[in-house]
Amino acid sequence: MADEEECGHILAQFRSEDGEDSGAPFDLPLSVTTEHLQAVCNQLLENEEPVPYTFFIGEDEIKGSLNDWFGKQKDKVNTEKAINIVYQPQAVFRVRPVTRCTSSMPGHTEAVISVAFSPDGRHLASGSGDTTVRFWDIFTETPHHTCKGHSHWILYMAWSPDGKVVASGCKNSEIRLWNPLTGQQIGRPLTGHRKWITCLAWQPLHKDGSCRYLASSSKDGDVRIWNTSVGQCEKVLSSHTQNVTCIRWGGEGLLYSASQDRTIKVWRTEDGTQCRTLQGHGHWVNTMALNTDYVIRTGAYDPGKPHAISPGEATAEQLTELATERYIKAKSGNKELMVSGSDDFTLFLWDPAESKKPIARMTGHQQLINDVRFSPDTRYIASASFDKSVKLWDGKTGKFIATLRGHVNAVYQIAWSADSRLLCSGSKDSTLKVNLTSCCCCCYSSHRMVLCVRVIQGGYPVAHLQSGGPFLPVRLDQPFVFYNQRSENRAGCSILYLLHGA
């Protein structure tokens, strides 16, 4: 009691990140720590099971005790008024940072160009310049199936959100569907594009439990929507005047396409109508991301509840119901936002379902932007650039937060861990670097990451990271890069590295 009286007290008001007050203001001794705040907040919110939180006063995170914060801010604080302590819930699971490479998985005879984890994180698919698709067991680190059928480099792969089908697109403009359990091709190839495939996107699971519809984009400037059940193209969305670089199928029934014509187009998938065109970038739009990307990709599979679904036993209705719950929870009553990155060194934050005007223009990079990602909890945006840096932004306002430096060459791609506490970046300097966000602490999950390694001679190569969870810096013998539309070069052998925590 003497220590508390010596430290003093403040009038505190707990407030959610949405601005809603929780309970009435109450007296807190300045000696309380974050552990005490955790207990008080859980009690106040009547949580049946303890939920981890981080706490902020203004823009300052409370990392030790209130007294530590008050000592720095006492001249600016009016102690006669209640001080708002904003709490942010964190993932109940914690991803363990990887500390070693557990396996080098040879098999492909030419460069590995694309890799993708299944929605439940149990399986891995890889596509290569040797024209084959391979499925891997990430627990035994051995190949399951080698799938042949393509006649050219496999540039992009995407799992259906229920994990039952994998789509692969090649440089010969074909799309093929595969059964990951048997390795057999499903139906005939999907043909119609006139140039190579640049991106694939499935309709979200909460919109269609049967996962029938697949969208594809191509260098021919078209976006196509396929009914995979019958193997036919149902809609051709042709309004772009140049190469479509990437597409995203949102959770509100809209499809987004970005192009080298400097625009992003918003399509209504029900009838193929173009809703609006988003303009603002002064050069090619290279990349874009939705704040719901993670929950859409993983569908019904929650990494915090790994045993909630038995693979192969859940019905389509059950998967749809779980996916809908996860999507609603991920949005938390907010809008589905999108961020885009361009060769003009800028990013734009959009509310694409409602407005043509951007929420924010995000400047700071000094060279072109290769990759941009929302964190799984939607709070942060990370962007990677040729200027050797990674920048963090606020996921709701686009406000700049920090610059993460350390790479000595262009940063090609980034990936978040499933709990949003770790951010990995891959660079031309041959390293992976992990950055811990302010809420990071000791971890225990067993999620993994795959690195696709290859070397390009000349041109503008781009690295490719595919995450099932965490990352740590790993020094490689040569730069790892991803096939790029700018230069049609590919060279060198390739290896899949499986990284795992200690």
C-alpha positions as semicolon CSV with decimal commas, in nm:
position;residue;x (nm);y (nm);z (nm)
1;M;0,000;0,000;0,000
2;A;0,287;0,234;0,081
3;D;0,436;0,174;-0,264
4;E;0,103;0,246;-0,433
5;E;0,057;0,568;-0,238
6;E;0,411;0,673;-0,326
7;C;0,355;0,602;-0,697
8;G;0,021;0,781;-0,709
9;H;-0,303;0,704;-0,885
10;I;-0,486;0,797;-1,205
11;L;-0,849;0,783;-1,315
12;A;-0,860;0,530;-1,598
13;Q;-1,124;0,441;-1,857
14;F;-1,090;0,119;-2,059
15;R;-1,190;0,172;-2,420
16;S;-1,206;-0,066;-2,716
17;E;-1,017;0,013;-3,036
18;D;-1,354;0,100;-3,194
19;G;-1,397;0,380;-2,940
20;E;-1,656;0,218;-2,712
21;D;-1,610;0,263;-2,337
22;S;-1,607;-0,053;-2,128
23;G;-1,749;0,005;-1,782
24;A;-1,711;0,321;-1,578
25;P;-1,388;0,510;-1,501
26;F;-1,205;0,377;-1,196
27;D;-0,898;0,452;-0,989
28;L;-0,574;0,275;-1,081
29;P;-0,239;0,289;-0,901
30;L;0,049;0,381;-1,128
31;S;0,234;0,072;-1,008
32;V;0,009;-0,165;-1,208
33;T;0,177;-0,354;-1,491
34;T;0,045;-0,493;-1,817
35;E;-0,019;-0,825;-1,640
36;H;-0,246;-0,649;-1,394
37;L;-0,420;-0,467;-1,677
38;Q;-0,476;-0,800;-1,854
39;A;-0,649;-0,941;-1,547
40;V;-0,860;-0,630;-1,490
41;C;-0,966;-0,606;-1,854
42;N;-1,065;-0,973;-1,878
43;Q;-1,264;-0,938;-1,556
44;L;-1,430;-0,621;-1,676
45;L;-1,529;-0,777;-2,009
46;E;-1,641;-1,097;-1,835
47;N;-1,438;-1,322;-2,064
48;E;-1,491;-1,688;-1,987
49;E;-1,135;-1,763;-2,099
50;P;-0,849;-1,512;-2,063
51;V;-0,778;-1,317;-2,382
52;P;-0,436;-1,154;-2,436
53;Y;-0,448;-0,779;-2,489
54;T;-0,210;-0,496;-2,567
55;F;-0,280;-0,155;-2,413
56;F;-0,229;0,194;-2,551
57;I;-0,260;0,546;-2,415
58;G;-0,278;0,768;-2,719
59;E;-0,019;0,628;-2,958
60;D;0,206;0,495;-2,680
61;E;0,195;0,124;-2,599
62;I;0,215;0,034;-2,230
63;K;0,496;-0,219;-2,209
64;G;0,588;-0,210;-1,842
65;S;0,393;-0,028;-1,574
66;L;0,174;0,281;-1,589
67;N;0,440;0,459;-1,386
68;D;0,692;0,409;-1,668
69;W;0,456;0,579;-1,911
70;F;0,353;0,851;-1,664
71;G;0,716;0,940;-1,596
72;K;0,760;1,036;-1,962
73;Q;0,425;1,210;-2,004
74;K;0,349;1,366;-1,663
75;D;0,394;1,721;-1,793
76;K;0,137;1,659;-2,067
77;V;-0,124;1,464;-1,869
78;N;-0,425;1,619;-1,700
79;T;-0,475;1,391;-1,400
80;E;-0,807;1,554;-1,320
81;K;-0,966;1,381;-1,620
82;A;-1,003;1,012;-1,695
83;I;-0,721;0,871;-1,907
84;N;-0,841;0,643;-2,185
85;I;-0,659;0,308;-2,197
86;V;-0,731;0,145;-2,532
87;Y;-0,715;-0,233;-2,536
88;Q;-0,655;-0,445;-2,847
89;P;-0,722;-0,819;-2,839
90;Q;-0,443;-1,038;-2,972
91;A;-0,441;-1,390;-3,116
92;V;-0,495;-1,649;-2,845
93;F;-0,228;-1,867;-3,006
94;R;0,133;-1,766;-3,059
95;V;0,346;-1,855;-3,357
96;R;0,691;-1,983;-3,271
97;P;0,970;-1,815;-3,472
98;V;1,163;-2,059;-3,688
99;T;1,523;-2,122;-3,594
100;R;1,643;-2,369;-3,852
101;C;1,589;-2,518;-4,196
102;T;1,454;-2,866;-4,130
103;S;1,465;-2,991;-4,485
104;S;1,569;-2,924;-4,841
105;M;1,309;-3,092;-5,059
106;P;1,447;-3,171;-5,405
107;G;1,234;-3,316;-5,681
108;H;1,164;-3,046;-5,933
109;T;1,414;-3,047;-6,219
110;E;1,381;-2,676;-6,294
111;A;1,310;-2,357;-6,103
112;V;1,025;-2,361;-5,851
113;I;0,807;-2,065;-5,945
114;S;0,503;-2,089;-5,720
115;V;0,424;-2,248;-5,382
116;A;0,104;-2,248;-5,176
117;F;-0,008;-2,395;-4,845
118;S;-0,352;-2,552;-4,817
119;P;-0,611;-2,357;-4,612
120;D;-0,562;-2,590;-4,313
121;G;-0,182;-2,568;-4,339
122;R;-0,140;-2,946;-4,366
123;H;-0,038;-2,969;-4,730
124;L;0,187;-2,785;-4,972
125;A;0,169;-2,751;-5,349
126;S;0,450;-2,632;-5,573
127;G;0,467;-2,540;-5,940
128;S;0,784;-2,538;-6,145
129;G;0,950;-2,453;-6,470
130;D;0,965;-2,827;-6,532
131;T;0,587;-2,802;-6,605
132;T;0,487;-3,023;-6,310
133;V;0,282;-2,965;-5,997
134;R;0,397;-3,144;-5,682
135;F;0,212;-3,205;-5,357
136;W;0,417;-3,243;-5,039
137;D;0,363;-3,376;-4,689
138;I;0,500;-3,101;-4,465
139;F;0,524;-3,333;-4,164
140;T;0,738;-3,603;-4,327
141;E;0,884;-3,351;-4,576
142;T;0,836;-3,594;-4,864
143;P;0,647;-3,565;-5,195
144;H;0,296;-3,710;-5,227
145;H;0,221;-3,671;-5,596
146;T;0,380;-3,539;-5,912
147;C;0,117;-3,405;-6,151
148;K;0,187;-3,374;-6,522
149;G;-0,020;-3,204;-6,788
150;H;0,106;-2,851;-6,837
151;S;0,333;-2,781;-7,133
152;H;0,496;-2,461;-7,002
153;W;0,615;-2,295;-6,680
154;I;0,361;-2,298;-6,399
155;L;0,332;-1,937;-6,290
156;Y;0,057;-1,934;-6,028
157;M;-0,121;-2,176;-5,795
158;A;-0,425;-2,138;-5,571
159;W;-0,605;-2,376;-5,335
160;S;-0,982;-2,371;-5,321
161;P;-1,089;-2,242;-4,977
162;D;-1,223;-2,586;-4,880
163;G;-0,884;-2,741;-4,961
164;K;-1,023;-2,998;-5,206
165;V;-0,895;-2,855;-5,535
166;V;-0,578;-2,682;-5,650
167;A;-0,576;-2,460;-5,960
168;S;-0,256;-2,399;-6,153
169;G;-0,197;-2,151;-6,433
170;C;0,088;-2,170;-6,682
171;K;0,266;-1,957;-6,937
172;N;0,083;-2,144;-7,212
173;S;-0,240;-1,968;-7,097
174;E;-0,393;-2,290;-6,959
175;I;-0,549;-2,348;-6,618
176;R;-0,566;-2,700;-6,477
177;L;-0,742;-2,834;-6,170
178;W;-0,595;-3,105;-5,947
179;N;-0,715;-3,332;-5,670
180;P;-0,451;-3,296;-5,395
181;L;-0,541;-3,634;-5,240
182;T;-0,489;-3,839;-5,557
183;G;-0,277;-3,610;-5,772
184;Q;-0,519;-3,662;-6,061
185;Q;-0,632;-3,385;-6,293
186;I;-0,996;-3,282;-6,255
187;G;-1,176;-3,237;-6,586
188;R;-1,026;-3,083;-6,894
189;P;-0,796;-2,776;-6,903
190;L;-0,963;-2,436;-6,880
191;T;-0,864;-2,253;-7,196
192;G;-0,959;-1,913;-7,334
193;H;-0,688;-1,668;-7,233
194;R;-0,463;-1,556;-7,517
195;K;-0,152;-1,497;-7,306
196;W;-0,007;-1,638;-6,987
197;I;-0,186;-1,651;-6,654
198;T;-0,086;-1,385;-6,399
199;C;-0,317;-1,459;-6,103
200;L;-0,592;-1,692;-5,978
201;A;-0,857;-1,631;-5,710
202;W;-1,135;-1,857;-5,580
203;Q;-1,474;-1,735;-5,465
204;P;-1,470;-1,714;-5,083
205;L;-1,603;-2,017;-4,897
206;H;-1,869;-1,821;-4,709
207;K;-2,021;-1,719;-5,044
208;D;-2,022;-2,065;-5,201
209;G;-1,972;-2,381;-4,996
210;S;-1,922;-2,589;-5,310
211;C;-1,624;-2,375;-5,425
212;R;-1,726;-2,386;-5,790
213;Y;-1,609;-2,050;-5,913
214;L;-1,255;-1,947;-6,000
215;A;-1,134;-1,615;-6,138
216;S;-0,822;-1,581;-6,352
217;S;-0,628;-1,289;-6,495
218;S;-0,386;-1,280;-6,782
219;K;-0,135;-1,071;-6,967
220;D;-0,400;-1,044;-7,240
221;G;-0,582;-0,787;-7,022
222;D;-0,888;-1,003;-6,949
223;V;-1,033;-1,140;-6,629
224;R;-1,235;-1,462;-6,661
225;I;-1,473;-1,630;-6,419
226;W;-1,493;-2,008;-6,454
227;N;-1,746;-2,260;-6,334
228;T;-1,507;-2,540;-6,244
229;S;-1,789;-2,792;-6,199
230;V;-1,858;-2,793;-6,573
231;G;-1,521;-2,659;-6,691
232;Q;-1,664;-2,356;-6,869
233;C;-1,596;-1,983;-6,869
234;E;-1,912;-1,801;-6,762
235;K;-1,795;-1,439;-6,776
236;V;-1,520;-1,245;-6,949
237;L;-1,441;-0,911;-6,786
238;S;-1,257;-0,707;-7,048
239;S;-1,205;-0,341;-6,973
240;H;-0,834;-0,315;-6,892
241;T;-0,613;-0,194;-7,175
242;Q;-0,293;-0,361;-7,053
243;N;-0,171;-0,662;-6,857
244;V;-0,377;-0,749;-6,547
245;T;-0,118;-0,794;-6,273
246;C;-0,331;-0,932;-5,989
247;I;-0,688;-1,000;-5,881
248;R;-0,868;-1,040;-5,548
249;W;-1,210;-1,193;-5,487
250;G;-1,357;-1,005;-5,194
251;G;-1,599;-1,123;-4,932
252;E;-1,881;-0,888;-5,037
253;G;-1,944;-1,031;-5,383
254;L;-1,696;-0,802;-5,561
255;L;-1,391;-0,888;-5,770
256;Y;-1,097;-0,648;-5,791
257;S;-0,842;-0,637;-6,074
258;A;-0,523;-0,429;-6,092
259;S;-0,343;-0,357;-6,416
260;Q;-0,046;-0,201;-6,584
261;D;-0,293;0,050;-6,730
262;R;-0,262;0,224;-6,387
263;T;-0,618;0,145;-6,279
264;I;-0,802;-0,090;-6,045
265;K;-1,144;-0,206;-6,156
266;V;-1,426;-0,325;-5,933
267;W;-1,660;-0,591;-6,074
268;R;-1,986;-0,735;-5,946
269;T;-1,940;-1,111;-5,981
270;E;-2,311;-1,196;-6,003
271;D;-2,354;-1,042;-6,347
272;G;-2,004;-0,927;-6,446
273;T;-2,095;-0,558;-6,427
274;Q;-1,813;-0,309;-6,378
275;C;-1,905;-0,104;-6,071
276;R;-1,630;0,156;-6,074
277;T;-1,272;0,231;-6,173
278;L;-1,021;0,337;-5,909
279;Q;-0,769;0,586;-6,043
280;G;-0,480;0,768;-5,881
281;H;-0,164;0,574;-5,950
282;G;0,077;0,727;-6,200
283;H;0,236;0,399;-6,311
284;W;0,174;0,023;-6,318
285;V;-0,024;-0,116;-6,027
286;N;0,194;-0,408;-5,919
287;T;0,019;-0,543;-5,614
288;M;-0,290;-0,512;-5,398
289;A;-0,432;-0,671;-5,086
290;L;-0,761;-0,687;-4,895
291;N;-0,783;-0,666;-4,519
292;T;-0,984;-0,991;-4,539
293;D;-0,729;-1,180;-4,752
294;Y;-0,614;-1,406;-4,471
295;V;-0,956;-1,514;-4,348
296;I;-1,075;-1,568;-4,707
297;R;-0,771;-1,781;-4,792
298;T;-0,801;-2,000;-4,483
299;G;-1,180;-2,028;-4,502
300;A;-1,323;-2,237;-4,218
301;Y;-0,983;-2,331;-4,072
302;D;-0,891;-2,131;-3,763
303;P;-0,526;-2,169;-3,654
304;G;-0,636;-2,093;-3,299
305;K;-0,860;-2,402;-3,309
306;P;-0,660;-2,657;-3,511
307;H;-0,876;-2,953;-3,411
308;A;-1,215;-2,787;-3,461
309;I;-1,251;-2,944;-3,807
310;S;-1,157;-3,298;-3,905
311;P;-1,021;-3,288;-4,261
312;G;-1,251;-3,465;-4,504
313;E;-1,533;-3,513;-4,252
314;A;-1,696;-3,169;-4,240
315;T;-1,985;-3,106;-4,478
316;A;-2,002;-2,811;-4,716
317;E;-2,272;-2,653;-4,497
318;Q;-2,054;-2,682;-4,186
319;L;-1,754;-2,533;-4,365
320;T;-1,965;-2,248;-4,500
321;E;-2,106;-2,172;-4,155
322;L;-1,762;-2,167;-3,994
323;A;-1,618;-1,955;-4,276
324;T;-1,901;-1,705;-4,239
325;E;-1,840;-1,678;-3,864
326;R;-1,468;-1,620;-3,919
327;Y;-1,528;-1,360;-4,190
328;I;-1,774;-1,162;-3,978
329;K;-1,538;-1,176;-3,682
330;A;-1,241;-1,064;-3,893
331;K;-1,430;-0,762;-4,021
332;S;-1,550;-0,673;-3,668
333;G;-1,818;-0,446;-3,806
334;N;-1,570;-0,257;-4,025
335;K;-1,555;-0,228;-4,402
336;E;-1,357;-0,445;-4,639
337;L;-1,060;-0,224;-4,729
338;M;-0,802;-0,260;-5,003
339;V;-0,448;-0,130;-5,042
340;S;-0,261;-0,104;-5,373
341;G;0,108;-0,055;-5,453
342;S;0,261;0,081;-5,771
343;D;0,571;0,158;-5,971
344;D;0,503;0,524;-5,887
345;F;0,647;0,459;-5,534
346;T;0,309;0,514;-5,365
347;L;0,032;0,312;-5,202
348;F;-0,338;0,394;-5,187
349;L;-0,586;0,278;-4,925
350;W;-0,936;0,231;-5,065
351;D;-1,291;0,156;-4,960
352;P;-1,358;0,000;-5,300
353;A;-1,714;-0,114;-5,238
354;E;-1,833;0,240;-5,163
355;S;-1,614;0,505;-5,321
356;K;-1,383;0,590;-5,609
357;K;-1,182;0,820;-5,386
358;P;-0,896;0,678;-5,179
359;I;-0,901;0,692;-4,800
360;A;-0,532;0,780;-4,797
361;R;-0,235;0,826;-5,027
362;M;0,063;0,663;-4,855
363;T;0,401;0,801;-4,953
364;G;0,752;0,738;-4,827
365;H;0,903;0,467;-5,042
366;Q;1,173;0,590;-5,275
367;Q;1,148;0,317;-5,536
368;L;0,879;0,093;-5,683
369;I;0,664;-0,120;-5,451
370;N;0,674;-0,496;-5,504
371;D;0,441;-0,631;-5,241
372;V;0,184;-0,518;-4,988
373;R;0,003;-0,723;-4,720
374;F;-0,253;-0,666;-4,448
375;S;-0,179;-0,841;-4,120
376;P;-0,426;-1,124;-4,044
377;D;-0,582;-0,915;-3,764
378;T;-0,630;-0,629;-4,019
379;R;-0,459;-0,371;-3,795
380;Y;-0,143;-0,320;-3,998
381;I;-0,027;-0,292;-4,358
382;A;0,326;-0,388;-4,459
383;S;0,483;-0,283;-4,790
384;A;0,806;-0,398;-4,956
385;S;1,006;-0,192;-5,202
386;F;1,316;-0,182;-5,419
387;D;1,440;0,092;-5,181
388;K;1,562;-0,189;-4,947
389;S;1,301;-0,116;-4,681
390;V;0,974;-0,247;-4,540
391;K;0,724;0,006;-4,411
392;L;0,440;-0,039;-4,164
393;W;0,113;0,153;-4,189
394;D;-0,211;0,169;-3,992
395;G;-0,458;-0,074;-4,148
396;K;-0,760;0,156;-4,101
397;T;-0,627;0,502;-4,175
398;G;-0,311;0,439;-4,380
399;K;-0,108;0,644;-4,134
400;F;0,266;0,573;-4,141
401;I;0,395;0,382;-3,840
402;A;0,755;0,275;-3,895
403;T;1,028;0,185;-4,143
404;L;1,198;-0,152;-4,101
405;R;1,552;-0,148;-4,234
406;G;1,825;-0,408;-4,243
407;H;1,825;-0,541;-4,596
408;V;2,108;-0,421;-4,818
409;N;1,928;-0,483;-5,146
410;A;1,579;-0,472;-5,293
411;V;1,302;-0,626;-5,082
412;Y;1,090;-0,847;-5,302
413;Q;0,816;-0,990;-5,085
414;I;0,674;-1,004;-4,734
415;A;0,455;-1,239;-4,529
416;W;0,284;-1,215;-4,191
417;S;0,268;-1,492;-3,934
418;A;-0,082;-1,616;-3,858
419;D;-0,092;-1,434;-3,522
420;S;0,017;-1,098;-3,673
421;R;0,314;-1,076;-3,436
422;L;0,590;-1,159;-3,685
423;L;0,666;-1,012;-4,025
424;C;0,910;-1,175;-4,265
425;S;1,074;-1,004;-4,561
426;G;1,273;-1,162;-4,843
427;S;1,537;-0,971;-5,033
428;K;1,777;-0,985;-5,322
429;D;2,053;-0,972;-5,059
430;S;1,993;-1,349;-5,006
431;T;1,840;-1,318;-4,660
432;L;1,510;-1,352;-4,485
433;K;1,462;-1,111;-4,199
434;V;1,199;-1,133;-3,929
435;N;1,061;-0,833;-3,749
436;L;0,862;-0,856;-3,429
437;T;0,567;-0,621;-3,397
438;S;0,524;-0,437;-3,069
439;C;0,294;-0,708;-2,933
440;C;0,533;-0,996;-3,000
441;C;0,637;-1,231;-2,722
442;C;0,732;-1,596;-2,669
443;C;0,556;-1,837;-2,904
444;Y;0,463;-2,201;-2,921
445;S;0,268;-2,284;-3,238
446;S;0,411;-2,521;-3,499
447;H;0,316;-2,337;-3,818
448;R;0,574;-2,348;-4,094
449;M;0,693;-2,152;-4,391
450;V;0,818;-2,252;-4,735
451;L;1,068;-2,053;-4,931
452;C;1,083;-2,077;-5,308
453;V;1,442;-2,028;-5,418
454;R;1,563;-1,950;-5,766
455;V;1,804;-1,722;-5,949
456;I;1,724;-1,496;-6,240
457;Q;1,996;-1,359;-6,466
458;G;1,903;-0,998;-6,539
459;G;1,565;-0,830;-6,541
460;Y;1,364;-0,744;-6,230
461;P;1,314;-1,063;-6,028
462;V;1,066;-1,087;-5,741
463;A;1,095;-1,316;-5,439
464;H;0,813;-1,551;-5,342
465;L;0,723;-1,633;-4,983
466;Q;0,437;-1,860;-4,882
467;S;0,354;-1,879;-4,516
468;G;0,185;-2,124;-4,292
469;G;0,305;-1,917;-3,998
470;P;0,644;-1,786;-3,877
471;F;0,986;-1,690;-4,003
472;L;1,344;-1,617;-3,903
473;P;1,646;-1,488;-4,100
474;V;1,811;-1,761;-4,305
475;R;2,124;-1,706;-4,508
476;L;2,106;-1,868;-4,851
477;D;2,380;-1,947;-5,098
478;Q;2,223;-1,736;-5,373
479;P;1,953;-1,471;-5,405
480;F;1,603;-1,618;-5,408
481;V;1,367;-1,465;-5,656
482;F;1,030;-1,520;-5,818
483;Y;0,934;-1,529;-6,183
484;N;0,850;-1,177;-6,296
485;Q;0,640;-1,051;-6,583
486;R;0,885;-0,767;-6,652
487;S;1,161;-1,004;-6,763
488;E;1,065;-1,337;-6,911
489;N;1,396;-1,485;-6,796
490;R;1,443;-1,782;-6,570
491;A;1,767;-1,960;-6,486
492;G;1,931;-2,173;-6,223
493;C;1,819;-2,471;-6,021
494;S;1,564;-2,448;-5,741
495;I;1,503;-2,591;-5,395
496;L;1,216;-2,589;-5,151
497;Y;1,336;-2,503;-4,801
498;L;1,111;-2,599;-4,511
499;L;1,174;-2,381;-4,207
500;H;1,059;-2,473;-3,858
501;G;1,084;-2,347;-3,500
502;A;1,299;-2,504;-3,233
